[in-house]
Short mmCIF file of C-alpha atoms in Angstrom, two decimals:
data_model
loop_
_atom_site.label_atom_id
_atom_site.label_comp_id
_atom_site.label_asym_id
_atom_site.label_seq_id
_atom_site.Cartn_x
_atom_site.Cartn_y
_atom_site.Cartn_z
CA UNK A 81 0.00 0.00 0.00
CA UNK A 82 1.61 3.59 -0.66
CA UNK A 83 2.22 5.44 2.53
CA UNK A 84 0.89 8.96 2.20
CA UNK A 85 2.99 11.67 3.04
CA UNK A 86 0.14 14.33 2.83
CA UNK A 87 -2.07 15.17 -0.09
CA UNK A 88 -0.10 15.21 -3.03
CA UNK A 89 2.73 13.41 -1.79
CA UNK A 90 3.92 9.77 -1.46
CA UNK A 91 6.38 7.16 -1.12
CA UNK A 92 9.03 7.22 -3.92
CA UNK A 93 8.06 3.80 -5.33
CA UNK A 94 7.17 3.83 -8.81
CA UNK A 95 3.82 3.72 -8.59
CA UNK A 96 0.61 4.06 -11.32
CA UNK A 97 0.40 7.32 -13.06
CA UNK A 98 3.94 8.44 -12.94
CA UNK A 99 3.84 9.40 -16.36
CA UNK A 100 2.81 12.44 -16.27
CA UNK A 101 5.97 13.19 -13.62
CA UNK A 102 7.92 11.77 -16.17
CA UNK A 103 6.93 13.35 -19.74
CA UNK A 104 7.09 16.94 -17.17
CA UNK A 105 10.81 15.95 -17.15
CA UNK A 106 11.51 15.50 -20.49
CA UNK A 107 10.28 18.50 -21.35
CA UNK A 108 12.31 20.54 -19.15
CA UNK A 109 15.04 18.81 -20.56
CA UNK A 110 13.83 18.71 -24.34
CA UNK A 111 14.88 22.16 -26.18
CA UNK A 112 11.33 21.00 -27.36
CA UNK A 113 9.95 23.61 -24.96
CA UNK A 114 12.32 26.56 -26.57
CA UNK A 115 9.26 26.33 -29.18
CA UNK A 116 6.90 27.54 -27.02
CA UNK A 117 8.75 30.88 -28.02
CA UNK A 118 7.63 30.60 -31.09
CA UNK A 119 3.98 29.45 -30.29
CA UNK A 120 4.06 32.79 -28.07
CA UNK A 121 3.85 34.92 -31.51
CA UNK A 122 0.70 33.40 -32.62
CA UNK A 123 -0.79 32.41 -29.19
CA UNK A 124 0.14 34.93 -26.20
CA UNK A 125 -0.62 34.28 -22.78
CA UNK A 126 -2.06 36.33 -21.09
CA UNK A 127 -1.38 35.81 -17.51
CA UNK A 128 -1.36 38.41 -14.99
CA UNK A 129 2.43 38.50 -13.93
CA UNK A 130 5.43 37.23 -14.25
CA UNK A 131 5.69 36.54 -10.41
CA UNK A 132 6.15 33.19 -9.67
CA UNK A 133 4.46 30.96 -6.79
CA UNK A 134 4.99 27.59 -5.99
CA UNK A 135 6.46 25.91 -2.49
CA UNK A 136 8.94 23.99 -2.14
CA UNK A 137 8.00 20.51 -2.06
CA UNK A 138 10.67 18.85 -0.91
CA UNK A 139 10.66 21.25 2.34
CA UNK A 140 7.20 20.67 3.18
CA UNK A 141 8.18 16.76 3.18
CA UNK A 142 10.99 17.00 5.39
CA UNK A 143 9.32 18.57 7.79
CA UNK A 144 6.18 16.55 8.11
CA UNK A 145 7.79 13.58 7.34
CA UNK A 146 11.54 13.13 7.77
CA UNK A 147 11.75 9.56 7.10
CA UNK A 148 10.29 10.02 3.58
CA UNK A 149 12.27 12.75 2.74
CA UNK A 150 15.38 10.74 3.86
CA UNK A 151 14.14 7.89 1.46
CA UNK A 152 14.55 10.45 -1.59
CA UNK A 153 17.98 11.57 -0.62
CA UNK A 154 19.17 7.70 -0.43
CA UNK A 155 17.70 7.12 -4.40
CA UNK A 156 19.21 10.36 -4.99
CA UNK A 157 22.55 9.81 -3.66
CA UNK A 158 22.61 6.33 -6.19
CA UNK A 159 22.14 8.50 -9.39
CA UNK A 160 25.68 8.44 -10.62
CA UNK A 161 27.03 11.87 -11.46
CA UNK A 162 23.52 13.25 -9.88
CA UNK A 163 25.31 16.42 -8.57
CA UNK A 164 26.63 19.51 -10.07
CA UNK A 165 25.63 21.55 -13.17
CA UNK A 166 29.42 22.74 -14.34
CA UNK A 167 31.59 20.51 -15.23
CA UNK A 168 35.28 20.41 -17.27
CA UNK A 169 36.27 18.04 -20.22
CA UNK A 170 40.13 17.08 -20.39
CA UNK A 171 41.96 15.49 -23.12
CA UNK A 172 45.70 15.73 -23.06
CA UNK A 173 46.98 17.98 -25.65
CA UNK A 174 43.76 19.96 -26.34
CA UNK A 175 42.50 22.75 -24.45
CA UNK A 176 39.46 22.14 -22.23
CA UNK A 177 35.87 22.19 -22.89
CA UNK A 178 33.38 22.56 -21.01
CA UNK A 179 29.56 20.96 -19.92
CA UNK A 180 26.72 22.92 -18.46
CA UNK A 181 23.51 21.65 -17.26
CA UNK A 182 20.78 23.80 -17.81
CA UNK A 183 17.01 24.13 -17.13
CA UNK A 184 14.84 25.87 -20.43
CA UNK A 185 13.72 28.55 -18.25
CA UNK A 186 13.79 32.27 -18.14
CA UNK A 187 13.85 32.39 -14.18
CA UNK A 188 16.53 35.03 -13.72
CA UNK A 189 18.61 33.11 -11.17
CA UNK A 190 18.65 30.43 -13.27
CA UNK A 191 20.18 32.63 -16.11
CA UNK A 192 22.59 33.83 -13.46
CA UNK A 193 24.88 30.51 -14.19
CA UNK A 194 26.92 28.75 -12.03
CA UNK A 195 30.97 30.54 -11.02
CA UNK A 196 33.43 29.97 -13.36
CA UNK A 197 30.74 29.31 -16.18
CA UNK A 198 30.56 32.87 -17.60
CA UNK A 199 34.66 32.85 -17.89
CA UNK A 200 34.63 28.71 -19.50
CA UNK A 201 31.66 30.25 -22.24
CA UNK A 202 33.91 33.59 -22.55
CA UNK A 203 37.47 31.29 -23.64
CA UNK A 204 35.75 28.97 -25.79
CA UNK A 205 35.99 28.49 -29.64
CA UNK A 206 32.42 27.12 -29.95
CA UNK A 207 29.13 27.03 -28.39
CA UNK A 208 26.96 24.16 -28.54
CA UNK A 209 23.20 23.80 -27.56
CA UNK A 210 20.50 20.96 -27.94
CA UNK A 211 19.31 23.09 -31.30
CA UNK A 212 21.33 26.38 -32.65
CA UNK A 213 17.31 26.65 -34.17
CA UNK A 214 16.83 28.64 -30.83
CA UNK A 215 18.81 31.39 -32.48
CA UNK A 216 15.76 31.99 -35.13
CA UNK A 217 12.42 30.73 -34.15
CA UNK A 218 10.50 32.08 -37.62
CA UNK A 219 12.95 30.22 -39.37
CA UNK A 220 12.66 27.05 -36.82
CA UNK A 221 8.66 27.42 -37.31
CA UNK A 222 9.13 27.27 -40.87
CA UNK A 223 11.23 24.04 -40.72
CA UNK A 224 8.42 22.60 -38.35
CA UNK A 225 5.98 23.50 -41.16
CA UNK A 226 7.58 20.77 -43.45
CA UNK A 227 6.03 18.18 -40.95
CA UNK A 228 3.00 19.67 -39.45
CA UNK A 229 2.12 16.60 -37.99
CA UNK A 230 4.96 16.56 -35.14
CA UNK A 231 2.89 19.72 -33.55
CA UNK A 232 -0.46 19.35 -35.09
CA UNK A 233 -3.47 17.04 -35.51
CA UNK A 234 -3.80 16.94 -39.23
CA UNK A 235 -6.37 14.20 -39.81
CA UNK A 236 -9.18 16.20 -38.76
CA UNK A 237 -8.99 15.28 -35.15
CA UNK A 238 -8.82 17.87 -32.05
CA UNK A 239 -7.48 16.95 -28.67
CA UNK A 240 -11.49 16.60 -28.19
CA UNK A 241 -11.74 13.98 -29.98
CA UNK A 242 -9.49 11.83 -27.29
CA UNK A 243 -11.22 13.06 -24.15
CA UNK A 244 -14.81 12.67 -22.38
CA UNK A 245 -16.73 15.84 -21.78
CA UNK A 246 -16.01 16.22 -17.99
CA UNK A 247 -12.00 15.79 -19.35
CA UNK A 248 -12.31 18.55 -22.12
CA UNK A 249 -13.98 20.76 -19.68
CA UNK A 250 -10.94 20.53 -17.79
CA UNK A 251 -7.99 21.16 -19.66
CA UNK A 252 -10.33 24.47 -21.21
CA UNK A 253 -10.19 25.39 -17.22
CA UNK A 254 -6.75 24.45 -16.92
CA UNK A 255 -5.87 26.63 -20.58
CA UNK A 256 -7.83 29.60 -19.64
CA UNK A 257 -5.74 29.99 -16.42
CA UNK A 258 -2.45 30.43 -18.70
CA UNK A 259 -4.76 32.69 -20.61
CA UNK A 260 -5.24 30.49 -23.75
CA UNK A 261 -8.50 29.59 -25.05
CA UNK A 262 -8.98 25.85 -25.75
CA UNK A 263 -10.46 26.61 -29.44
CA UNK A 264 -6.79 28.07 -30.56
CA UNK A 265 -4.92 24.60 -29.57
CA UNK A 266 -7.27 22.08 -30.23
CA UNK A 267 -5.91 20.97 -33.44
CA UNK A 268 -2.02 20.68 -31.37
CA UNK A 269 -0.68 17.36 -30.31
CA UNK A 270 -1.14 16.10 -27.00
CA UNK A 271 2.67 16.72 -25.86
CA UNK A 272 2.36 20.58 -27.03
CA UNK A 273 -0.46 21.03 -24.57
CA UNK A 274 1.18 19.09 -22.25
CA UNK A 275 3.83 21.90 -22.44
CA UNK A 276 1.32 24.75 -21.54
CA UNK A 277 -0.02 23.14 -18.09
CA UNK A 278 3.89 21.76 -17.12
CA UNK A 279 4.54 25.34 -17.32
CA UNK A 280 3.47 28.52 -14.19
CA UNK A 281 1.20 30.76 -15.79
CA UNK A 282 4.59 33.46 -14.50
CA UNK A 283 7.12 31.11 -17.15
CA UNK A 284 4.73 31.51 -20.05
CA UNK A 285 4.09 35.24 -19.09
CA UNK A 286 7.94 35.68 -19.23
CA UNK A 287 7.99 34.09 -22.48
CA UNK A 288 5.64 36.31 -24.33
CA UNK A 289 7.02 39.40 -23.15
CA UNK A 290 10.09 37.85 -24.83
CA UNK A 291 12.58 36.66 -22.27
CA UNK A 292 15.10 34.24 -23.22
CA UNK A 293 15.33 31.11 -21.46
CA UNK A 294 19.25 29.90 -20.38
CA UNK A 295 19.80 28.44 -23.79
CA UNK A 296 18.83 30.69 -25.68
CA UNK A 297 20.64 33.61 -23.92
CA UNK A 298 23.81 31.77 -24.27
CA UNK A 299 23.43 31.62 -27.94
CA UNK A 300 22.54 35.10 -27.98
CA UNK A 301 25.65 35.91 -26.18
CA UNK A 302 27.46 33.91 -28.41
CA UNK A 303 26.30 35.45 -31.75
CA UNK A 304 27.39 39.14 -29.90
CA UNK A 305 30.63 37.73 -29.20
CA UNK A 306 30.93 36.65 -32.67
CA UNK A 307 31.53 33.07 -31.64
CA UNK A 308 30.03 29.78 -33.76
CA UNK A 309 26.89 28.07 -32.58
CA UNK A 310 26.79 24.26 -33.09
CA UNK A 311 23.20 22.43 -31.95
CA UNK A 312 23.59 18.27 -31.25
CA UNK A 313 20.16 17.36 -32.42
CA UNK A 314 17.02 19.61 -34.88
CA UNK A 315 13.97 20.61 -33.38
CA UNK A 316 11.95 18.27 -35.87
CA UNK A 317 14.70 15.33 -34.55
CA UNK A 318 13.12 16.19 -31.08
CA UNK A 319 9.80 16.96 -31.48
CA UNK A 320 9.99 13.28 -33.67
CA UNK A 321 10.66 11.87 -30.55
CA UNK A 322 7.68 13.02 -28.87
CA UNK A 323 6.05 11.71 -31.46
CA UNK A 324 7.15 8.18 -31.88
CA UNK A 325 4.91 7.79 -28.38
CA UNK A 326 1.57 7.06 -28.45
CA UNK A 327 -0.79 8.96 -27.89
CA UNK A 328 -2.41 7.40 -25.19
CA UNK A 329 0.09 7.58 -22.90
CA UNK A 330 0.35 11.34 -23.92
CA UNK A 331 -3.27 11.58 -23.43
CA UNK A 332 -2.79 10.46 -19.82
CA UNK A 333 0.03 12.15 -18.94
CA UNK A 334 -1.82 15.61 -20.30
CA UNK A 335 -5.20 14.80 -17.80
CA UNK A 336 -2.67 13.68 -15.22
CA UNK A 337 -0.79 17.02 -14.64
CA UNK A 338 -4.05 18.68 -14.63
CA UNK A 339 -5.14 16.74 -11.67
CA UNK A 340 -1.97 17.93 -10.02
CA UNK A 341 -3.69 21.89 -10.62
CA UNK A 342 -2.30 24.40 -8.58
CA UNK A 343 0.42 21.47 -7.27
CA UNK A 344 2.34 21.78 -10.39
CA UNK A 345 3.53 25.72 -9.76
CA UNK A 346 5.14 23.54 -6.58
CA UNK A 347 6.90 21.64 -8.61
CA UNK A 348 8.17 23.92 -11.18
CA UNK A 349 9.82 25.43 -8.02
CA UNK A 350 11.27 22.46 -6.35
CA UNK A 351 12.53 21.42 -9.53
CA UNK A 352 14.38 25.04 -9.74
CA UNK A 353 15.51 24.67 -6.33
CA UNK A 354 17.32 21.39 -7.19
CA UNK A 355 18.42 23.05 -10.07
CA UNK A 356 19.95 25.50 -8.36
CA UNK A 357 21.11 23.76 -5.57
CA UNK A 358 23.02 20.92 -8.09
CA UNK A 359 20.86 18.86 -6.78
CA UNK A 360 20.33 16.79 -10.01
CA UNK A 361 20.30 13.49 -9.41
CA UNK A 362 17.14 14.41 -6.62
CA UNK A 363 14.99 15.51 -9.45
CA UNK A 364 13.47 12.37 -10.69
CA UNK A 365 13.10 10.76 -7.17
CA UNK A 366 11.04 14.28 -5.94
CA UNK A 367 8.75 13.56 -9.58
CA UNK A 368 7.57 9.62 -8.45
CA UNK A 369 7.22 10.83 -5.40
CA UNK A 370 4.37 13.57 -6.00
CA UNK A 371 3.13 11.93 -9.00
CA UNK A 372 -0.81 11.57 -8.81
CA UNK A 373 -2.53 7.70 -8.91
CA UNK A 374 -3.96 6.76 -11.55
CA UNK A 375 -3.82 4.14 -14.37
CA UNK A 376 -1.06 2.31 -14.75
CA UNK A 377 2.12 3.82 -16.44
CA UNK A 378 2.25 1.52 -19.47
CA UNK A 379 5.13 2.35 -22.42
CA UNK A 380 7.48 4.16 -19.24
CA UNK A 381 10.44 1.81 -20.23
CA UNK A 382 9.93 2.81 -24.36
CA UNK A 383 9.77 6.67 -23.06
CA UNK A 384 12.61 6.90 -21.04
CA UNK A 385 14.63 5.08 -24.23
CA UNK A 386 13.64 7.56 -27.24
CA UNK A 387 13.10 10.42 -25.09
CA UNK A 388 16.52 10.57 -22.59
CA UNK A 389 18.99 7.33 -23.14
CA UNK A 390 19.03 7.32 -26.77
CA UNK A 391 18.97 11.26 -27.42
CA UNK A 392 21.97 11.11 -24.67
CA UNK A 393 24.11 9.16 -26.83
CA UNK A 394 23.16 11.07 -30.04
CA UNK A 395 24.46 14.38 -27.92
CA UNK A 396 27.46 12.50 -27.12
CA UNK A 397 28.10 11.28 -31.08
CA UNK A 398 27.71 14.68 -32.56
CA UNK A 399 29.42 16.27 -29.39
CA UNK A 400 32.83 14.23 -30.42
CA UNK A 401 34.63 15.99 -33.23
CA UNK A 402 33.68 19.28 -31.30
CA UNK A 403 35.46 18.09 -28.14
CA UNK A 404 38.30 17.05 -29.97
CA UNK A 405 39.13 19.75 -31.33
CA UNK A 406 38.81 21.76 -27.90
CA UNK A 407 37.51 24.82 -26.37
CA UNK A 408 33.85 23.60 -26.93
CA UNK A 409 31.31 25.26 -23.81
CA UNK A 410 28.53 22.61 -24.54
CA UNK A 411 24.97 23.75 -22.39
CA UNK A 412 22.49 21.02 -22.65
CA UNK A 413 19.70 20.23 -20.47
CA UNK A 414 21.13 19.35 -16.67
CA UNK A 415 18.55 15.93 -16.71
CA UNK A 416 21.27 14.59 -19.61
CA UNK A 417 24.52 15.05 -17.56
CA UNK A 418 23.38 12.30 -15.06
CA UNK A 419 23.14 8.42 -14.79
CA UNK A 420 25.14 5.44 -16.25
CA UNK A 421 23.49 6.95 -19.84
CA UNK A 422 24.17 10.34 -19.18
CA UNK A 423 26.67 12.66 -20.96
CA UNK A 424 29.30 12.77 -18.02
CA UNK A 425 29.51 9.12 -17.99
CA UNK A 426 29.20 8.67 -21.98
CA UNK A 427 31.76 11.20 -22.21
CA UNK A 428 34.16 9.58 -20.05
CA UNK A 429 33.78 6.41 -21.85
CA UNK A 430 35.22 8.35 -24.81
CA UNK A 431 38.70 8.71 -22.64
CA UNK A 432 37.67 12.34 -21.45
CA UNK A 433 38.17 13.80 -18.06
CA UNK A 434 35.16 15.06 -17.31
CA UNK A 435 35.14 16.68 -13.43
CA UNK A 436 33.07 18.43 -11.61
CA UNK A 437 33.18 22.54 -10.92
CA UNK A 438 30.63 23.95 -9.07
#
């Protein structure tokens, strides 16, 4: 039986309906939610600040229960290379490069960066991001137009057409918070919605007035500089991903975060905390452990595959002839830098040094 921490929370076995938690973390990690950006010029929301809310959750659980919260930090402290978000690549004979793990968001401590990572971007040859498509979103919107069917519905289908009544009714509630009518997304896919109710009505809010999440300012910053910007993987080689999931398990995961409501500004923040704290390898155990019940989580082991492991390697291919030539900064989401599949250990595999910063 799940022990219940308090509403909201519970034990951090895997449990039915951690999908949701799941596809929440892939998008922060996919560059897939950079296109939001883009979405922003045809569909603004219009929320009433750009003041964030959200408690952390992880705070609340150590204080009312301290044995729970201890059980996260022992699957935390298993993830292998589960903290720091800075960390320095070593070959002998070429210069260093240099890995940063960051979080698509335009939270201004979050664009702050970690010490030492302004100087390491400042002395490189090369930038490299998930997509250099960032750089030009009405030319990365154009690209997406070539297959409309990686953001769009186009066999006549809306997202009504998947849902009961009662559900429909509630991710138009759910929209009109974020200040977008149901009627101008019904025709998206499943996983772009998704990507409206993972994010606080203050993120999206930020993102139509035109603030650049951490990526994106370090291409920017880049460009200025008059530096080259590399990307590991296309927008359409992302948003592909997505795809290659049913829909059904999108559908749940969509319905799923909108039972969380209000809970899901909570863990927008906790997941920023961790962020900022280096706290990496907690992120994942904090997600099972607040993710709602529900049906059970059927095609997890196919998700985690297409959408982190094998994406990880693919950053770690095209990565290669970059590193070895030296002076690469490389700023990828921090979700890829940890585990046996992530980039630290892939990278090391490839007879780099790769140590830890921050």
């Amino acid at each position: 039986m799940t022990h219940r921490i308090f509403p909201h929370l519970r034990s951090v076995r895997r449990e039915p309906g951690d999908q949701a938690l799941w596809l929440l973390a892939a998008l922060h990690v996919l560059a897939f939610l950079t296109f939001l950006v883009v979405l922003g010029l045809a569909v603004p929301a219009r929320a009433a600040g750009d003041t964030c809310d959200g408690a952390n959750i992880l705070t609340e659980m150590k204080a009312r229960d301290p044995s729970a919260y201890a059980g996260l930090v022992a699957e935390a402290d298993k993830v292998e290379n589960g903290r720091g978000l800075f960390w320095k690549i070593d070959r002998p004979g070429l210069a260093p490069s240099w890995l940063l793990g960051t979080m698509h968001v335009t939270d201004p401590r979050v664009l702050a960066m970690p010490k030492g990572a302004v100087e390491a971007r400042d002395s490189a040859k090369v930038i490299v991001v998930e997509s250099d498509e960032i750089l030009d979103e009405k030319q990365a919107m154009a690209k997406m137009l070539v297959k409309p069917e990686l953001t769009m519905m186009t066999d006549g289908a809306t997202i009504q057409t998947f849902l009961s009544p009662q559900d429909a009714a509630k991710l138009e509630a759910s929209l009109k918070k974020r200040g977008i009518p149901l009627a101008a997304v019904s025709r998206m896919q499943p996983w772009m919605l998704s990507s409206f109710i993972a994010l606080p009505a203050c993120e999206l809010a930020r993102k139509a007035k035109g603030a650049s999440f951490l990526d994106k300012q370090i291409a920017e910053q880049a460009v200025a500089a008059g530096k080259p910007v590399k990307g590991l993987e296309t927008m359409q080689e992302q948003l592909s991903a997505m795809a290659s999931i049913p829909t059904d398990f999108h559908i749940k995961s969509l319905m799923e975060m909108i039972a969380m409501g209000d809970r899901m500004d909570d863990v927008t923040a906790t997941m920023t905390e961790l962020y900022l704290s280096g706290e990496i390898g907690m992120t994942m155990p904090m997600l099972k452990a607040v993710a709602p019940d529900g049906t059970e989580g059927e095609g997890y082991a196919e998700f985690e595959e297409r959408i982190v492991s094998r994406r990880n390697h693919t950053m770690a291919e095209r990565a290669l002839p970059m590193l070895n030539e030296g002076g690469a900064f490389i700023a990828v989401g921090a979700l890829h830098l940890v585990g046996k599949d992530g980039l630290v250990s892939l990278l090391r595999q490839q007879g780099f040094a790769v140590t830890r910063v921050d």
